[in-house]
């Protein structure tokens, strides 16, 4: 069992930056691939970014490529999402997810554990 707790969301003006953090419980953090997804009310959850177990491979949605960076700090059992050049259309609840099984990084159904979400609101 893994527990994920997101933090770092908030209100920011367009063009600004935020860094989301996702702290994972347990001693086997390096066994888990990690991802970030986002969701608007009444809409499906969409892929944002993912990082492999080793941290050596990353994936990004086209809509965030070049603006967002995912990274992981194994010593801290934490994965980060640095979000720069934020736009109003980046306004969502952002969720952290993890899996130690078979992994398709962009598919939410490939992830087993989910955090509670953190709201990001970008004003124009």
PDB file of C-alpha atoms in Angstrom:
ATOM      1  CA  UNK A   1       0.000   0.000   0.000  1.00  0.00           C
ATOM      2  CA  UNK A   2       1.281   3.425  -0.975  1.00  0.00           C
ATOM      3  CA  UNK A   3      -0.125   6.731   0.170  1.00  0.00           C
ATOM      4  CA  UNK A   4       0.393   9.821  -1.944  1.00  0.00           C
ATOM      5  CA  UNK A   5      -0.044  13.380  -0.695  1.00  0.00           C
ATOM      6  CA  UNK A   6       0.092  16.303  -3.101  1.00  0.00           C
ATOM      7  CA  UNK A   7       0.894  19.876  -2.175  1.00  0.00           C
ATOM      8  CA  UNK A   8       1.885  23.121  -3.823  1.00  0.00           C
ATOM      9  CA  UNK A   9      -1.271  24.046  -5.674  1.00  0.00           C
ATOM     10  CA  UNK A  10      -2.776  27.506  -5.518  1.00  0.00           C
ATOM     11  CA  UNK A  11      -3.749  30.613  -7.419  1.00  0.00           C
ATOM     12  CA  UNK A  12      -1.241  32.163  -9.806  1.00  0.00           C
ATOM     13  CA  UNK A  13      -1.373  34.722 -12.586  1.00  0.00           C
ATOM     14  CA  UNK A  14      -0.855  33.715 -16.188  1.00  0.00           C
ATOM     15  CA  UNK A  15       2.839  33.463 -16.951  1.00  0.00           C
ATOM     16  CA  UNK A  16       3.677  32.501 -13.410  1.00  0.00           C
ATOM     17  CA  UNK A  17       5.074  29.297 -11.939  1.00  0.00           C
ATOM     18  CA  UNK A  18       4.147  26.692  -9.367  1.00  0.00           C
ATOM     19  CA  UNK A  19       5.860  23.559  -8.149  1.00  0.00           C
ATOM     20  CA  UNK A  20       3.701  20.649  -7.128  1.00  0.00           C
ATOM     21  CA  UNK A  21       5.041  18.007  -4.789  1.00  0.00           C
ATOM     22  CA  UNK A  22       3.833  14.476  -4.206  1.00  0.00           C
ATOM     23  CA  UNK A  23       5.134  12.737  -1.111  1.00  0.00           C
ATOM     24  CA  UNK A  24       4.901   8.943  -1.095  1.00  0.00           C
ATOM     25  CA  UNK A  25       4.834   6.687   1.923  1.00  0.00           C
ATOM     26  CA  UNK A  26       6.704   3.433   2.121  1.00  0.00           C
ATOM     27  CA  UNK A  27      10.270   2.281   1.625  1.00  0.00           C
ATOM     28  CA  UNK A  28      10.018   1.107  -1.965  1.00  0.00           C
ATOM     29  CA  UNK A  29       9.576   4.431  -3.727  1.00  0.00           C
ATOM     30  CA  UNK A  30      12.157   3.511  -6.337  1.00  0.00           C
ATOM     31  CA  UNK A  31       9.979   0.557  -7.365  1.00  0.00           C
ATOM     32  CA  UNK A  32       7.191   2.850  -8.528  1.00  0.00           C
ATOM     33  CA  UNK A  33       6.723   4.693 -11.760  1.00  0.00           C
ATOM     34  CA  UNK A  34       5.041   8.042 -11.098  1.00  0.00           C
ATOM     35  CA  UNK A  35       2.698  10.235 -13.033  1.00  0.00           C
ATOM     36  CA  UNK A  36       0.782  13.487 -12.871  1.00  0.00           C
ATOM     37  CA  UNK A  37      -2.728  13.832 -14.239  1.00  0.00           C
ATOM     38  CA  UNK A  38      -5.245  16.640 -14.167  1.00  0.00           C
ATOM     39  CA  UNK A  39      -9.002  16.823 -14.245  1.00  0.00           C
ATOM     40  CA  UNK A  40     -11.721  19.411 -14.605  1.00  0.00           C
ATOM     41  CA  UNK A  41     -15.197  18.909 -13.110  1.00  0.00           C
ATOM     42  CA  UNK A  42     -17.242  16.557 -15.228  1.00  0.00           C
ATOM     43  CA  UNK A  43     -14.330  15.785 -17.525  1.00  0.00           C
ATOM     44  CA  UNK A  44     -12.047  12.794 -17.874  1.00  0.00           C
ATOM     45  CA  UNK A  45      -8.706  12.735 -16.173  1.00  0.00           C
ATOM     46  CA  UNK A  46      -5.935  13.673 -18.592  1.00  0.00           C
ATOM     47  CA  UNK A  47      -2.265  12.826 -18.652  1.00  0.00           C
ATOM     48  CA  UNK A  48       0.255  15.543 -17.843  1.00  0.00           C
ATOM     49  CA  UNK A  49       3.659  13.952 -17.202  1.00  0.00           C
ATOM     50  CA  UNK A  50       5.275  10.736 -16.025  1.00  0.00           C
ATOM     51  CA  UNK A  51       8.662   9.532 -14.868  1.00  0.00           C
ATOM     52  CA  UNK A  52      10.107   6.039 -14.828  1.00  0.00           C
ATOM     53  CA  UNK A  53      11.235   4.174 -11.735  1.00  0.00           C
ATOM     54  CA  UNK A  54      14.834   5.204 -12.245  1.00  0.00           C
ATOM     55  CA  UNK A  55      13.978   8.759 -13.171  1.00  0.00           C
ATOM     56  CA  UNK A  56      15.829   8.328 -16.416  1.00  0.00           C
ATOM     57  CA  UNK A  57      12.820   8.476 -18.719  1.00  0.00           C
ATOM     58  CA  UNK A  58      10.110  11.130 -18.762  1.00  0.00           C
ATOM     59  CA  UNK A  59       6.951  11.633 -20.757  1.00  0.00           C
ATOM     60  CA  UNK A  60       4.901  14.780 -21.309  1.00  0.00           C
ATOM     61  CA  UNK A  61       1.596  15.699 -22.829  1.00  0.00           C
ATOM     62  CA  UNK A  62       2.018  17.916 -25.872  1.00  0.00           C
ATOM     63  CA  UNK A  63       0.092  20.684 -24.141  1.00  0.00           C
ATOM     64  CA  UNK A  64       2.717  21.039 -21.397  1.00  0.00           C
ATOM     65  CA  UNK A  65       5.914  20.064 -23.192  1.00  0.00           C
ATOM     66  CA  UNK A  66       8.574  22.724 -22.758  1.00  0.00           C
ATOM     67  CA  UNK A  67       6.732  24.343 -19.847  1.00  0.00           C
ATOM     68  CA  UNK A  68       6.410  21.568 -17.239  1.00  0.00           C
ATOM     69  CA  UNK A  69       9.155  19.371 -15.815  1.00  0.00           C
ATOM     70  CA  UNK A  70       8.678  16.194 -13.820  1.00  0.00           C
ATOM     71  CA  UNK A  71      11.394  14.926 -11.518  1.00  0.00           C
ATOM     72  CA  UNK A  72      11.786  12.585  -8.599  1.00  0.00           C
ATOM     73  CA  UNK A  73      13.904  12.659  -5.468  1.00  0.00           C
ATOM     74  CA  UNK A  74      14.244   9.139  -4.176  1.00  0.00           C
ATOM     75  CA  UNK A  75      15.868  10.183  -0.916  1.00  0.00           C
ATOM     76  CA  UNK A  76      12.784  12.237  -0.130  1.00  0.00           C
ATOM     77  CA  UNK A  77      10.243   9.797  -1.586  1.00  0.00           C
ATOM     78  CA  UNK A  78       8.886  12.712  -3.559  1.00  0.00           C
ATOM     79  CA  UNK A  79       8.014  13.493  -7.143  1.00  0.00           C
ATOM     80  CA  UNK A  80       7.754  17.067  -8.369  1.00  0.00           C
ATOM     81  CA  UNK A  81       6.018  18.873 -11.176  1.00  0.00           C
ATOM     82  CA  UNK A  82       7.583  22.224 -11.960  1.00  0.00           C
ATOM     83  CA  UNK A  83       5.075  24.278 -13.928  1.00  0.00           C
ATOM     84  CA  UNK A  84       6.288  27.398 -15.724  1.00  0.00           C
ATOM     85  CA  UNK A  85       4.604  29.813 -18.116  1.00  0.00           C
ATOM     86  CA  UNK A  86       1.241  28.841 -16.743  1.00  0.00           C
ATOM     87  CA  UNK A  87      -1.875  29.559 -18.768  1.00  0.00           C
ATOM     88  CA  UNK A  88      -5.523  29.858 -17.728  1.00  0.00           C
ATOM     89  CA  UNK A  89      -6.167  26.583 -19.555  1.00  0.00           C
ATOM     90  CA  UNK A  90      -3.860  24.853 -17.057  1.00  0.00           C
ATOM     91  CA  UNK A  91      -6.545  25.359 -14.407  1.00  0.00           C
ATOM     92  CA  UNK A  92      -7.386  21.885 -13.066  1.00  0.00           C
ATOM     93  CA  UNK A  93      -7.171  19.657 -10.060  1.00  0.00           C
ATOM     94  CA  UNK A  94      -3.803  17.922 -10.347  1.00  0.00           C
ATOM     95  CA  UNK A  95      -3.354  14.335  -9.168  1.00  0.00           C
ATOM     96  CA  UNK A  96      -0.259  12.317  -8.460  1.00  0.00           C
ATOM     97  CA  UNK A  97      -0.322   8.589  -9.232  1.00  0.00           C
ATOM     98  CA  UNK A  98       1.981   5.611  -8.927  1.00  0.00           C
ATOM     99  CA  UNK A  99       2.295   2.004  -9.972  1.00  0.00           C
ATOM    100  CA  UNK A 100       4.781  -0.822  -9.534  1.00  0.00           C
ATOM    101  CA  UNK A 101       3.174  -2.981 -12.151  1.00  0.00           C
ATOM    102  CA  UNK A 102       3.021  -2.932 -15.902  1.00  0.00           C
ATOM    103  CA  UNK A 103       3.189   0.659 -16.989  1.00  0.00           C
ATOM    104  CA  UNK A 104       1.644   2.634 -19.782  1.00  0.00           C
ATOM    105  CA  UNK A 105       2.686   6.127 -18.675  1.00  0.00           C
ATOM    106  CA  UNK A 106      -0.115   8.099 -20.295  1.00  0.00           C
ATOM    107  CA  UNK A 107      -3.057   5.899 -19.278  1.00  0.00           C
ATOM    108  CA  UNK A 108      -4.710   6.576 -15.900  1.00  0.00           C
ATOM    109  CA  UNK A 109      -5.895   2.969 -15.671  1.00  0.00           C
ATOM    110  CA  UNK A 110      -2.238   1.875 -15.566  1.00  0.00           C
ATOM    111  CA  UNK A 111      -1.803   3.493 -12.158  1.00  0.00           C
ATOM    112  CA  UNK A 112      -2.784   1.833  -8.907  1.00  0.00           C
ATOM    113  CA  UNK A 113      -2.387   4.513  -6.269  1.00  0.00           C
ATOM    114  CA  UNK A 114      -3.674   8.086  -6.377  1.00  0.00           C
ATOM    115  CA  UNK A 115      -3.382  11.160  -4.230  1.00  0.00           C
ATOM    116  CA  UNK A 116      -6.263  13.364  -3.180  1.00  0.00           C
ATOM    117  CA  UNK A 117      -5.482  16.113  -5.684  1.00  0.00           C
ATOM    118  CA  UNK A 118      -4.425  19.729  -5.426  1.00  0.00           C
ATOM    119  CA  UNK A 119      -6.165  22.651  -7.109  1.00  0.00           C
ATOM    120  CA  UNK A 120      -4.244  24.848  -9.530  1.00  0.00           C
ATOM    121  CA  UNK A 121      -5.964  28.009 -10.707  1.00  0.00           C
ATOM    122  CA  UNK A 122      -4.367  30.316 -13.263  1.00  0.00           C
ATOM    123  CA  UNK A 123      -5.925  33.753 -13.645  1.00  0.00           C
ATOM    124  CA  UNK A 124      -5.720  35.767 -16.829  1.00  0.00           C
TER     125      UNK A 124
END
